[in-house]
Structures are given as structure tokens and as C-alpha cells.
Amino acid sequence: MCGIVGCFSREGCYEKLLTVLQKLEYRGYDSAGVALVAGGALAVRKKKGAVANLCGAPLAGAAGIGHTRWATHGKPSDENAHPHVAGKFALVHNGILENFAVLKEELTKNGEAFSSETDSEVIVKLIARAYKGDFFAAVAAACSRLEGSYAIAVLCEDFPEEIVCAKNKSPLLAGAGRGAAFVCSDIPALEGEVRYVCPVEDGEFVHIRGEEICFCTAGGACLPKVFCRLAEKERAPVGASGSRMEAEIGQIPHGLEKTLGWLRACDFAPAARALRGAGRIFTVACGTAHHAALAFGALLSREARIPVFCEAASEFRYGDPLIGAGDVLVAVSQSGETADTLEAARLAKARGAYLIAVTNVEQSTLARLADFPLRTLAGAEIAVAATKSYNCQLLCLYFLAAQTVFYKKAAFPAWFSALGRAAEACERAFSCFSEVFSLAKRLQTARAMSFIGRGTDRFTAAEGALKVREIAYVFAESCPAGELKHGTLALVEEGFPVLAVATDRATVQKTANSLAEAKARGAFTCLFSPYKEYAGAADFFCPLPALPAPLMPLVSVVPLQAFACRLCLLRGFDPDRPRNLAKSVTVE
Ligand code: G6P
């Protein structure tokens, strides 16, 4: 989850490092640091907190490395901030070393003293001890001792124009710009800096010498690589509140339109054939993407009459799942780099399953691993809490479900053509924001709240609750509306907020009944529904634009996203950078 960057540039290396670091901050903002090498010496600047804390005159040097941290080993502090230094070397690391305790003990016995609590410092000590004048060989020798996940970038005082990098299970890519060479954890952070990128595979090394980027094996043998042109991306704007999350909610219709355009041009035959003939279908994902996968699973099993098993990726990978040859795994991940989702996908592939991936980053590790990569074109999503990527994931997955139904029954489901109206429906949902903002004001001091829904609405409820927990720091739970009286009702006292999503004509009355039961016990009830005749069924009513019921999760989540964002702002927090969380969770 940390972000690393390495840069060679004779001009403005320090500024370039800081620019990329700022864009990497969504991977962690517990601390930040840079190191550059010039005149045979390393200069390091690192600090607890955000990149903005690294103030001061630019450090000199043409080769540099940088880091934004999401703490795993050791609290956020100046000492635990990267780069870590040993002898002539400075290092930045993203990942978790699993054998660091053993290595640290060995190094301590050999007289090494540590100045941080991090696992990463072990690596730079190993490099310094292995160094006999050959920079690359020292890094390769140290890496041969490492177990766990790592992407590292290393500087050496003796080589002022070189950076050596290595990767295992943590994301890393190399990028070539005008007069500049980069390595970085993420493609989006390099946008604007480089014109060509190439992902680094596990076990590979990258040796930057001046502007030259060389991919090599641990033995130093050069690996031929093809760099791809990086598409020009629109810059992520900020909303009226100054937050990216608000702007990203505003970009939902645009993202849906772009995604739909891509999907319409895509040949689904191989994926749909695999799904149609699948013994079993599984989905894996984390966080928000898991909610999209759950909605897809429910829709596909109902429409195609196929059982679909949806599991959080972290459970799937350790649960000895039944998956095997002839089965299909659908893995969903905005970043395509989430460690648990990737490991679940690797496990499924190793057992012979067919892998369909839905990602928002074309060249992500998950997309490259997939037999059939599907894209969402939500555009760069910077705010930590996912919004527009979720709507686009739903669109993409529903499209996939419809194609599967077509290949199974030779006819598209009745709702298929309505996917073309999803963008417009989301845009119309914006018109209820003023009511939603007043609801946020009303609930500004609430200490807890419950979200309920039936059928696919329960996944929207779960996503609404997740958003509120993530950014507004209010304890929010969700449960199927029918389960309310089996537990949550005990929490209800005067003013306790219960927020219901009811978008299916067949069950809206049932959900209204659940709200009535809560209200009878003093709850403050809210209803999000396209059925205006139910406006009187709750203390607060939010009218939703209508789409066919199976597609409603695409639009009903929008006011909940806006509600959470406003609640967060009213409570005085930054929606883009929730405490303790990171955008891309590349460690377990
Ligand atoms: C983190 C983010 C969430 C996201 C989840 C999965 O927890 O804060 O917003 O839903 O990771 O990320 P992915 O990139 O795999 O969709």
C-alpha cells in the first residue's frame, strides 16, 4: 500500500519525485520521504505525515527515490519513514517481508544496529553488507534472502546516475519520459511524467543508468521488453468542497458512458462461453468491489439460473475453495493490484479455472493475469473511498451477466437495453443532493446508523454503510431488511437512524414494514426509493430515478455516496484521505 518512486532526470529530479509522490499519496500518507545522490553523497529528507511536510530547498542530484507510507511495521514517525539508509545505500520499499524477524536477529548478532522498527531497514542493511563494489550484484544478493512481498528502489553513493529496483508480489512499473526514467508503484501517478510504461514482473530487476532503463534477471542478464504508450488522461478535478471524492461522484455519468462504449465494442464470446459452460462460478474482490461482485452474483444466478459463489478475496484464498478446472472466477478490483484479490486469482488459475478480471487500470497485474480482462473506464480514481469505479464495475458486470444470459438462452434479458440509460439516471440522481445534504446535516452528530435493504438493495445498503464508516467515522452497519428484527432492532432507541434502500416493486412494501417497526421504537427512518407513493413511509424520503429493478444498484448508490461525503465534510474530516486507510491495498 505504500507508494514508491525512483527517478533519473538531470533536470528537476527532486521536483519530479515530489510531483509523483503527491499523486502516490492515496497509497498511504503516514509519512513521506525522498533521497537523492549527488557529489558522492546521499541526501535524505523524510517526515511523518503528508508529502507537503517535506518542505525546504530542493535536494540536488539526478537520481532519486521517494516513498509515501502506509504503516505496517512500526508506527508512523520520522524514524520509520523511508528512505532507510545503510552504508552507501538508501532504499524505499513497498510490501511486507515475512522473514524479517529472522533476518533482523541475524543482522543484530552481526553487530548491526537499527534506527527504525520497519522490516524495510533489514533490506538496506543486507545490501550494504553484500556490497563489494558492484551495486546491482549487492541488491540481487540481498533479494535472494527475502521472503514476502517487496518492490524496492535503491540508490548508491558510488553510482550517482543509477537506481536498482526489484519486485516480488508488490506492484512496480518502469516509465520512460523525455530525458527522464522512472520506476513507480502505480501507472496513474506517472501520468504527465512519462510517455511509455512497462510493468515489472515478479523476480525481475530494473537497472536505471542515466536515461536507460534495463530489465534484467537476478544474474544481470538483460530481458527484452516492450513499452506501451501511456494514454493521455484527463486530470482529476476537485469538487466545490475541494474534495476529489465529490468530483469523482460527479464523474459517474461520464465514466458509465465511456465504459459502455468500450463494452459495446468488446467481443464477449470467450468469456460468456466460459461462464455458460462453467461448472461453478465464483467471484472475489475486496471492499467496495466486493459489493459490486455480490450484486453481480445475485443477478447472474437469478437470470442465468447458475449458482454463483461470492467471497471476500481474503477468505477465498485461505478457505481451500472448491474451485478447479472448468470453473470460472470473476475477480473485481478497481486498482487491479489488491493483494488478496490477486492471490485469490492466482490460486484459481493454478487450479485450472478461467479468470475474468474487471479492473479500472488497463495494465494492472490482475488485468495481465486474466484470461479475459474487462475494463471499466471510470478514469483515475484518487479519493481513497471508491465511488465512480463502483458504478462502472456494476455496469461492466451487468453487461457480462447479460452476455452470459444471451449465450445460454439466445436472448438478452429484458433490462439489457436499459443499461444505455444508466448514465442519465445517475445524472438525474444528482438532483436529490440538496435533500441528501440536509439529511447529512440532520445526522451530523449521530454516533451510529443502520442501512437496510432486500434483494440486491442489501448490497447497496452495505456499500452505503461502508462509505459512512470509511470517511465519516460513524459506526454504520447494514443488514437485510428482513433481518432487522433478528438483532439490529435491539439497537434502536429514540432518534437512531435507519436508512432503507427499496428499489424493487415486489418488496418495497416489505421494506416499508421494516421501517415502520423501527419507527415504532423511536427510530429516525429514511427511505431511498423510486416509488414516490411510499414517501410517507419514512421521516425522510429520497426519490430515485427509475431503471428496471435489476439495474437499480447502479443509481441507488449515488445519493448514499453523496450523503457519506457530505457527512464527512460536516464532521470536519477529509473525505479523500480517511485515517488508517489507503487506496491500493497491496499488502495482506
Ligand atoms: C481499499 C479502498 C477501497 C476499495 C478496496 C478494494 O480498501 O479503500 O475503496 O474498495 O481497497 O480495492 P480495489 O482496487 O481492489 O477495488
PDB file of C-alpha atoms in Angstrom, residues 264-479:
ATOM      1  CA  ARG A 264     -20.172  -2.408 -26.740  1.00  0.00           C
ATOM      2  CA  ALA A 265     -17.045  -2.800 -28.819  1.00  0.00           C
ATOM      3  CA  CYS A 266     -15.792  -5.788 -26.839  1.00  0.00           C
ATOM      4  CA  ASP A 267     -16.149  -9.379 -28.073  1.00  0.00           C
ATOM      5  CA  PHE A 268     -17.648 -11.180 -25.097  1.00  0.00           C
ATOM      6  CA  ALA A 269     -17.892 -14.564 -26.763  1.00  0.00           C
ATOM      7  CA  PRO A 270     -14.933 -16.237 -24.978  1.00  0.00           C
ATOM      8  CA  ALA A 271     -15.944 -15.007 -21.519  1.00  0.00           C
ATOM      9  CA  ALA A 272     -19.632 -15.721 -21.970  1.00  0.00           C
ATOM     10  CA  ARG A 273     -18.863 -19.189 -23.347  1.00  0.00           C
ATOM     11  CA  ALA A 274     -16.696 -19.904 -20.306  1.00  0.00           C
ATOM     12  CA  LEU A 275     -19.434 -18.678 -17.976  1.00  0.00           C
ATOM     13  CA  ARG A 276     -22.162 -20.586 -19.795  1.00  0.00           C
ATOM     14  CA  GLY A 277     -20.235 -23.839 -19.674  1.00  0.00           C
ATOM     15  CA  ALA A 278     -18.814 -23.294 -16.193  1.00  0.00           C
ATOM     16  CA  GLY A 279     -19.166 -25.983 -13.576  1.00  0.00           C
ATOM     17  CA  ARG A 280     -19.173 -23.326 -10.892  1.00  0.00           C
ATOM     18  CA  ILE A 281     -18.821 -19.549 -10.906  1.00  0.00           C
ATOM     19  CA  PHE A 282     -17.022 -17.665  -8.167  1.00  0.00           C
ATOM     20  CA  THR A 283     -16.372 -14.011  -7.561  1.00  0.00           C
ATOM     21  CA  VAL A 284     -13.605 -12.491  -5.450  1.00  0.00           C
ATOM     22  CA  ALA A 285     -12.996  -8.872  -4.533  1.00  0.00           C
ATOM     23  CA  CYS A 286     -12.401  -6.587  -1.557  1.00  0.00           C
ATOM     24  CA  GLY A 287     -14.245  -3.628  -0.091  1.00  0.00           C
ATOM     25  CA  THR A 288     -16.461  -1.759  -2.499  1.00  0.00           C
ATOM     26  CA  ALA A 289     -15.550  -4.046  -5.395  1.00  0.00           C
ATOM     27  CA  HIS A 290     -16.877  -6.964  -3.310  1.00  0.00           C
ATOM     28  CA  HIS A 291     -20.253  -5.249  -3.086  1.00  0.00           C
ATOM     29  CA  ALA A 292     -20.298  -4.914  -6.885  1.00  0.00           C
ATOM     30  CA  ALA A 293     -19.400  -8.591  -7.185  1.00  0.00           C
ATOM     31  CA  LEU A 294     -22.186  -9.558  -4.774  1.00  0.00           C
ATOM     32  CA  ALA A 295     -24.758  -7.648  -6.828  1.00  0.00           C
ATOM     33  CA  PHE A 296     -23.452  -9.340  -9.982  1.00  0.00           C
ATOM     34  CA  GLY A 297     -23.563 -12.788  -8.391  1.00  0.00           C
ATOM     35  CA  ALA A 298     -27.166 -12.325  -7.306  1.00  0.00           C
ATOM     36  CA  LEU A 299     -28.184 -11.031 -10.732  1.00  0.00           C
ATOM     37  CA  LEU A 300     -26.364 -13.699 -12.727  1.00  0.00           C
ATOM     38  CA  SER A 301     -27.603 -16.609 -10.663  1.00  0.00           C
ATOM     39  CA  ARG A 302     -31.181 -15.366 -10.894  1.00  0.00           C
ATOM     40  CA  GLU A 303     -31.126 -14.579 -14.596  1.00  0.00           C
ATOM     41  CA  ALA A 304     -28.994 -17.436 -15.854  1.00  0.00           C
ATOM     42  CA  ARG A 305     -30.094 -19.953 -13.203  1.00  0.00           C
ATOM     43  CA  ILE A 306     -26.450 -20.682 -12.349  1.00  0.00           C
ATOM     44  CA  PRO A 307     -25.128 -20.848  -8.783  1.00  0.00           C
ATOM     45  CA  VAL A 308     -22.569 -18.122  -8.127  1.00  0.00           C
ATOM     46  CA  PHE A 309     -20.352 -18.166  -5.041  1.00  0.00           C
ATOM     47  CA  CYS A 310     -19.223 -14.710  -3.955  1.00  0.00           C
ATOM     48  CA  GLU A 311     -16.425 -14.470  -1.431  1.00  0.00           C
ATOM     49  CA  ALA A 312     -14.235 -11.753   0.001  1.00  0.00           C
ATOM     50  CA  ALA A 313     -10.838 -12.395  -1.591  1.00  0.00           C
ATOM     51  CA  SER A 314      -9.133 -12.633   1.798  1.00  0.00           C
ATOM     52  CA  GLU A 315     -11.472 -15.503   2.763  1.00  0.00           C
ATOM     53  CA  PHE A 316     -11.319 -17.239  -0.585  1.00  0.00           C
ATOM     54  CA  ARG A 317      -7.556 -17.570  -0.627  1.00  0.00           C
ATOM     55  CA  TYR A 318      -7.351 -19.255   2.763  1.00  0.00           C
ATOM     56  CA  GLY A 319     -10.635 -21.163   2.600  1.00  0.00           C
ATOM     57  CA  ASP A 320      -9.484 -24.038   0.361  1.00  0.00           C
ATOM     58  CA  PRO A 321     -12.225 -23.157  -2.158  1.00  0.00           C
ATOM     59  CA  LEU A 322     -13.880 -25.810  -4.307  1.00  0.00           C
ATOM     60  CA  ILE A 323     -12.652 -24.140  -7.488  1.00  0.00           C
ATOM     61  CA  GLY A 324     -10.970 -26.192 -10.220  1.00  0.00           C
ATOM     62  CA  ALA A 325     -10.704 -26.779 -13.963  1.00  0.00           C
ATOM     63  CA  GLY A 326     -13.928 -25.920 -15.791  1.00  0.00           C
ATOM     64  CA  ASP A 327     -14.879 -23.279 -13.208  1.00  0.00           C
ATOM     65  CA  VAL A 328     -14.808 -19.521 -13.723  1.00  0.00           C
ATOM     66  CA  LEU A 329     -13.524 -16.896 -11.313  1.00  0.00           C
ATOM     67  CA  VAL A 330     -14.609 -13.299 -11.782  1.00  0.00           C
ATOM     68  CA  ALA A 331     -12.161 -11.042  -9.909  1.00  0.00           C
ATOM     69  CA  VAL A 332     -13.133  -7.395  -9.471  1.00  0.00           C
ATOM     70  CA  SER A 333     -10.681  -4.683  -8.484  1.00  0.00           C
ATOM     71  CA  GLN A 334     -10.523  -1.006  -9.312  1.00  0.00           C
ATOM     72  CA  SER A 335      -6.740  -0.910  -8.995  1.00  0.00           C
ATOM     73  CA  GLY A 336      -6.068  -4.449 -10.173  1.00  0.00           C
ATOM     74  CA  GLU A 337      -3.338  -4.543  -7.526  1.00  0.00           C
ATOM     75  CA  THR A 338      -5.131  -5.503  -4.309  1.00  0.00           C
ATOM     76  CA  ALA A 339      -3.007  -8.242  -2.757  1.00  0.00           C
ATOM     77  CA  ASP A 340      -5.829 -10.501  -1.562  1.00  0.00           C
ATOM     78  CA  THR A 341      -7.684 -10.307  -4.877  1.00  0.00           C
ATOM     79  CA  LEU A 342      -4.508 -11.049  -6.806  1.00  0.00           C
ATOM     80  CA  GLU A 343      -3.620 -14.042  -4.651  1.00  0.00           C
ATOM     81  CA  ALA A 344      -7.172 -15.411  -4.943  1.00  0.00           C
ATOM     82  CA  ALA A 345      -6.924 -15.045  -8.727  1.00  0.00           C
ATOM     83  CA  ARG A 346      -3.534 -16.754  -8.825  1.00  0.00           C
ATOM     84  CA  LEU A 347      -4.866 -19.627  -6.734  1.00  0.00           C
ATOM     85  CA  ALA A 348      -7.857 -20.086  -9.060  1.00  0.00           C
ATOM     86  CA  LYS A 349      -5.624 -20.037 -12.129  1.00  0.00           C
ATOM     87  CA  ALA A 350      -3.203 -22.509 -10.579  1.00  0.00           C
ATOM     88  CA  ARG A 351      -6.156 -24.853 -10.107  1.00  0.00           C
ATOM     89  CA  GLY A 352      -7.126 -24.550 -13.752  1.00  0.00           C
ATOM     90  CA  ALA A 353     -10.043 -22.106 -13.508  1.00  0.00           C
ATOM     91  CA  TYR A 354     -10.776 -19.476 -16.178  1.00  0.00           C
ATOM     92  CA  LEU A 355     -10.122 -15.969 -14.911  1.00  0.00           C
ATOM     93  CA  ILE A 356     -12.245 -12.968 -15.861  1.00  0.00           C
ATOM     94  CA  ALA A 357     -10.987  -9.713 -14.346  1.00  0.00           C
ATOM     95  CA  VAL A 358     -12.736  -6.368 -14.087  1.00  0.00           C
ATOM     96  CA  THR A 359     -10.268  -3.558 -13.441  1.00  0.00           C
ATOM     97  CA  ASN A 360     -10.027   0.186 -13.920  1.00  0.00           C
ATOM     98  CA  VAL A 361      -6.311   0.081 -14.737  1.00  0.00           C
ATOM     99  CA  GLU A 362      -5.605  -1.484 -18.087  1.00  0.00           C
ATOM    100  CA  GLN A 363      -2.109  -2.734 -17.404  1.00  0.00           C
ATOM    101  CA  SER A 364      -2.620  -3.720 -13.798  1.00  0.00           C
ATOM    102  CA  THR A 365      -1.305  -7.036 -12.516  1.00  0.00           C
ATOM    103  CA  LEU A 366      -4.812  -8.511 -12.325  1.00  0.00           C
ATOM    104  CA  ALA A 367      -5.656  -7.471 -15.882  1.00  0.00           C
ATOM    105  CA  ARG A 368      -2.463  -9.062 -17.124  1.00  0.00           C
ATOM    106  CA  LEU A 369      -3.157 -12.262 -15.199  1.00  0.00           C
ATOM    107  CA  ALA A 370      -6.667 -12.661 -16.597  1.00  0.00           C
ATOM    108  CA  ASP A 371      -7.749 -14.948 -19.426  1.00  0.00           C
ATOM    109  CA  PHE A 372     -10.350 -12.320 -20.189  1.00  0.00           C
ATOM    110  CA  PRO A 373      -9.646  -8.801 -18.899  1.00  0.00           C
ATOM    111  CA  LEU A 374     -12.630  -6.459 -18.808  1.00  0.00           C
ATOM    112  CA  ARG A 375     -12.237  -2.740 -18.364  1.00  0.00           C
ATOM    113  CA  THR A 376     -14.058  -0.023 -16.562  1.00  0.00           C
ATOM    114  CA  LEU A 377     -13.292   3.439 -17.864  1.00  0.00           C
ATOM    115  CA  ALA A 378     -14.100   5.375 -14.722  1.00  0.00           C
ATOM    116  CA  GLY A 379     -10.953   7.484 -15.158  1.00  0.00           C
ATOM    117  CA  ALA A 380      -8.371   7.901 -12.423  1.00  0.00           C
ATOM    118  CA  GLU A 381      -9.946   7.484  -9.002  1.00  0.00           C
ATOM    119  CA  ILE A 382      -7.859   9.290  -6.415  1.00  0.00           C
ATOM    120  CA  ALA A 383     -10.106   9.567  -3.350  1.00  0.00           C
ATOM    121  CA  VAL A 384      -9.496   6.579  -1.123  1.00  0.00           C
ATOM    122  CA  ALA A 385     -13.171   5.623  -0.844  1.00  0.00           C
ATOM    123  CA  ALA A 386     -14.306   4.168  -4.174  1.00  0.00           C
ATOM    124  CA  THR A 387     -17.302   5.805  -5.861  1.00  0.00           C
ATOM    125  CA  LYS A 388     -17.342   6.104  -9.655  1.00  0.00           C
ATOM    126  CA  SER A 389     -15.375   2.872 -10.081  1.00  0.00           C
ATOM    127  CA  TYR A 390     -18.190   1.036  -8.247  1.00  0.00           C
ATOM    128  CA  ASN A 391     -20.882   2.260 -10.647  1.00  0.00           C
ATOM    129  CA  CYS A 392     -18.669   1.345 -13.593  1.00  0.00           C
ATOM    130  CA  GLN A 393     -17.930  -2.093 -12.134  1.00  0.00           C
ATOM    131  CA  LEU A 394     -21.650  -2.726 -11.797  1.00  0.00           C
ATOM    132  CA  LEU A 395     -22.227  -1.670 -15.404  1.00  0.00           C
ATOM    133  CA  CYS A 396     -19.436  -3.902 -16.645  1.00  0.00           C
ATOM    134  CA  LEU A 397     -20.586  -6.891 -14.589  1.00  0.00           C
ATOM    135  CA  TYR A 398     -24.220  -6.480 -15.620  1.00  0.00           C
ATOM    136  CA  PHE A 399     -23.113  -6.339 -19.230  1.00  0.00           C
ATOM    137  CA  LEU A 400     -21.204  -9.570 -18.667  1.00  0.00           C
ATOM    138  CA  ALA A 401     -24.245 -11.146 -16.999  1.00  0.00           C
ATOM    139  CA  ALA A 402     -26.444 -10.133 -19.944  1.00  0.00           C
ATOM    140  CA  GLN A 403     -23.989 -11.634 -22.424  1.00  0.00           C
ATOM    141  CA  THR A 404     -23.958 -14.868 -20.455  1.00  0.00           C
ATOM    142  CA  VAL A 405     -27.755 -14.989 -20.471  1.00  0.00           C
ATOM    143  CA  PHE A 406     -27.677 -14.392 -24.219  1.00  0.00           C
ATOM    144  CA  TYR A 407     -25.258 -17.252 -24.804  1.00  0.00           C
ATOM    145  CA  LYS A 408     -27.372 -19.502 -22.604  1.00  0.00           C
ATOM    146  CA  LYS A 409     -30.882 -18.616 -23.723  1.00  0.00           C
ATOM    147  CA  ALA A 410     -30.272 -16.974 -27.132  1.00  0.00           C
ATOM    148  CA  ALA A 411     -31.999 -13.809 -25.894  1.00  0.00           C
ATOM    149  CA  PHE A 412     -30.835 -10.833 -23.893  1.00  0.00           C
ATOM    150  CA  PRO A 413     -32.598 -10.161 -20.584  1.00  0.00           C
ATOM    151  CA  ALA A 414     -35.373  -7.563 -20.772  1.00  0.00           C
ATOM    152  CA  TRP A 415     -33.336  -4.985 -18.847  1.00  0.00           C
ATOM    153  CA  PHE A 416     -30.306  -5.156 -21.146  1.00  0.00           C
ATOM    154  CA  SER A 417     -31.168  -2.158 -23.307  1.00  0.00           C
ATOM    155  CA  ALA A 418     -31.777  -0.053 -20.171  1.00  0.00           C
ATOM    156  CA  LEU A 419     -28.032  -0.203 -19.437  1.00  0.00           C
ATOM    157  CA  GLY A 420     -27.811   2.602 -22.002  1.00  0.00           C
ATOM    158  CA  ARG A 421     -29.884   4.806 -19.661  1.00  0.00           C
ATOM    159  CA  ALA A 422     -27.740   4.211 -16.561  1.00  0.00           C
ATOM    160  CA  ALA A 423     -25.558   7.301 -17.061  1.00  0.00           C
ATOM    161  CA  GLU A 424     -28.537   9.586 -17.488  1.00  0.00           C
ATOM    162  CA  ALA A 425     -30.306   8.032 -14.471  1.00  0.00           C
ATOM    163  CA  CYS A 426     -27.237   8.686 -12.293  1.00  0.00           C
ATOM    164  CA  GLU A 427     -27.161  12.270 -13.514  1.00  0.00           C
ATOM    165  CA  ARG A 428     -30.804  12.654 -12.531  1.00  0.00           C
ATOM    166  CA  ALA A 429     -29.976  11.237  -9.098  1.00  0.00           C
ATOM    167  CA  PHE A 430     -27.777  14.332  -8.556  1.00  0.00           C
ATOM    168  CA  SER A 431     -30.944  16.421  -8.300  1.00  0.00           C
ATOM    169  CA  CYS A 432     -31.741  14.873  -4.904  1.00  0.00           C
ATOM    170  CA  PHE A 433     -28.390  16.001  -3.442  1.00  0.00           C
ATOM    171  CA  SER A 434     -29.816  19.052  -1.680  1.00  0.00           C
ATOM    172  CA  GLU A 435     -32.206  16.778   0.279  1.00  0.00           C
ATOM    173  CA  VAL A 436     -29.369  14.351   0.928  1.00  0.00           C
ATOM    174  CA  PHE A 437     -27.163  17.170   2.234  1.00  0.00           C
ATOM    175  CA  SER A 438     -29.897  18.255   4.615  1.00  0.00           C
ATOM    176  CA  LEU A 439     -30.147  14.654   5.801  1.00  0.00           C
ATOM    177  CA  ALA A 440     -26.396  14.693   6.449  1.00  0.00           C
ATOM    178  CA  LYS A 441     -26.853  17.889   8.463  1.00  0.00           C
ATOM    179  CA  ARG A 442     -29.665  16.249  10.436  1.00  0.00           C
ATOM    180  CA  LEU A 443     -27.472  13.196  11.190  1.00  0.00           C
ATOM    181  CA  GLN A 444     -24.205  15.085  11.669  1.00  0.00           C
ATOM    182  CA  THR A 445     -23.855  14.067  15.301  1.00  0.00           C
ATOM    183  CA  ALA A 446     -25.297  10.552  15.043  1.00  0.00           C
ATOM    184  CA  ARG A 447     -22.994   8.046  16.672  1.00  0.00           C
ATOM    185  CA  ALA A 448     -24.271   5.016  14.768  1.00  0.00           C
ATOM    186  CA  MET A 449     -26.692   4.139  11.988  1.00  0.00           C
ATOM    187  CA  SER A 450     -28.114   1.126  10.186  1.00  0.00           C
ATOM    188  CA  PHE A 451     -28.675   0.621   6.485  1.00  0.00           C
ATOM    189  CA  ILE A 452     -31.197  -1.973   5.320  1.00  0.00           C
ATOM    190  CA  GLY A 453     -32.419  -3.395   2.007  1.00  0.00           C
ATOM    191  CA  ARG A 454     -33.806  -6.538   0.407  1.00  0.00           C
ATOM    192  CA  GLY A 455     -32.521  -8.471  -2.608  1.00  0.00           C
ATOM    193  CA  THR A 456     -29.787  -6.522  -4.384  1.00  0.00           C
ATOM    194  CA  ASP A 457     -30.727  -3.448  -2.300  1.00  0.00           C
ATOM    195  CA  ARG A 458     -28.943  -5.088   0.623  1.00  0.00           C
ATOM    196  CA  PHE A 459     -25.650  -4.736  -1.270  1.00  0.00           C
ATOM    197  CA  THR A 460     -26.363  -1.065  -1.874  1.00  0.00           C
ATOM    198  CA  ALA A 461     -27.129  -0.758   1.841  1.00  0.00           C
ATOM    199  CA  ALA A 462     -23.814  -2.453   2.624  1.00  0.00           C
ATOM    200  CA  GLU A 463     -21.987  -0.052   0.309  1.00  0.00           C
ATOM    201  CA  GLY A 464     -23.722   2.956   1.897  1.00  0.00           C
ATOM    202  CA  ALA A 465     -22.714   1.774   5.366  1.00  0.00           C
ATOM    203  CA  LEU A 466     -19.140   1.139   4.218  1.00  0.00           C
ATOM    204  CA  LYS A 467     -18.858   4.670   2.807  1.00  0.00           C
ATOM    205  CA  VAL A 468     -20.085   6.161   6.099  1.00  0.00           C
ATOM    206  CA  ARG A 469     -17.642   4.079   8.159  1.00  0.00           C
ATOM    207  CA  GLU A 470     -14.712   4.765   5.831  1.00  0.00           C
ATOM    208  CA  ILE A 471     -14.849   8.517   5.656  1.00  0.00           C
ATOM    209  CA  ALA A 472     -17.275   9.874   8.278  1.00  0.00           C
ATOM    210  CA  TYR A 473     -16.009   7.587  11.084  1.00  0.00           C
ATOM    211  CA  VAL A 474     -19.540   6.819  12.214  1.00  0.00           C
ATOM    212  CA  PHE A 475     -20.263   3.247  13.159  1.00  0.00           C
ATOM    213  CA  ALA A 476     -22.595   2.108  10.366  1.00  0.00           C
ATOM    214  CA  GLU A 477     -23.817  -1.419   9.816  1.00  0.00           C
ATOM    215  CA  SER A 478     -26.051  -2.957   7.204  1.00  0.00           C
ATOM    216  CA  CYS A 479     -28.398  -5.891   7.250  1.00  0.00           C
TER     217      CYS A 479
END
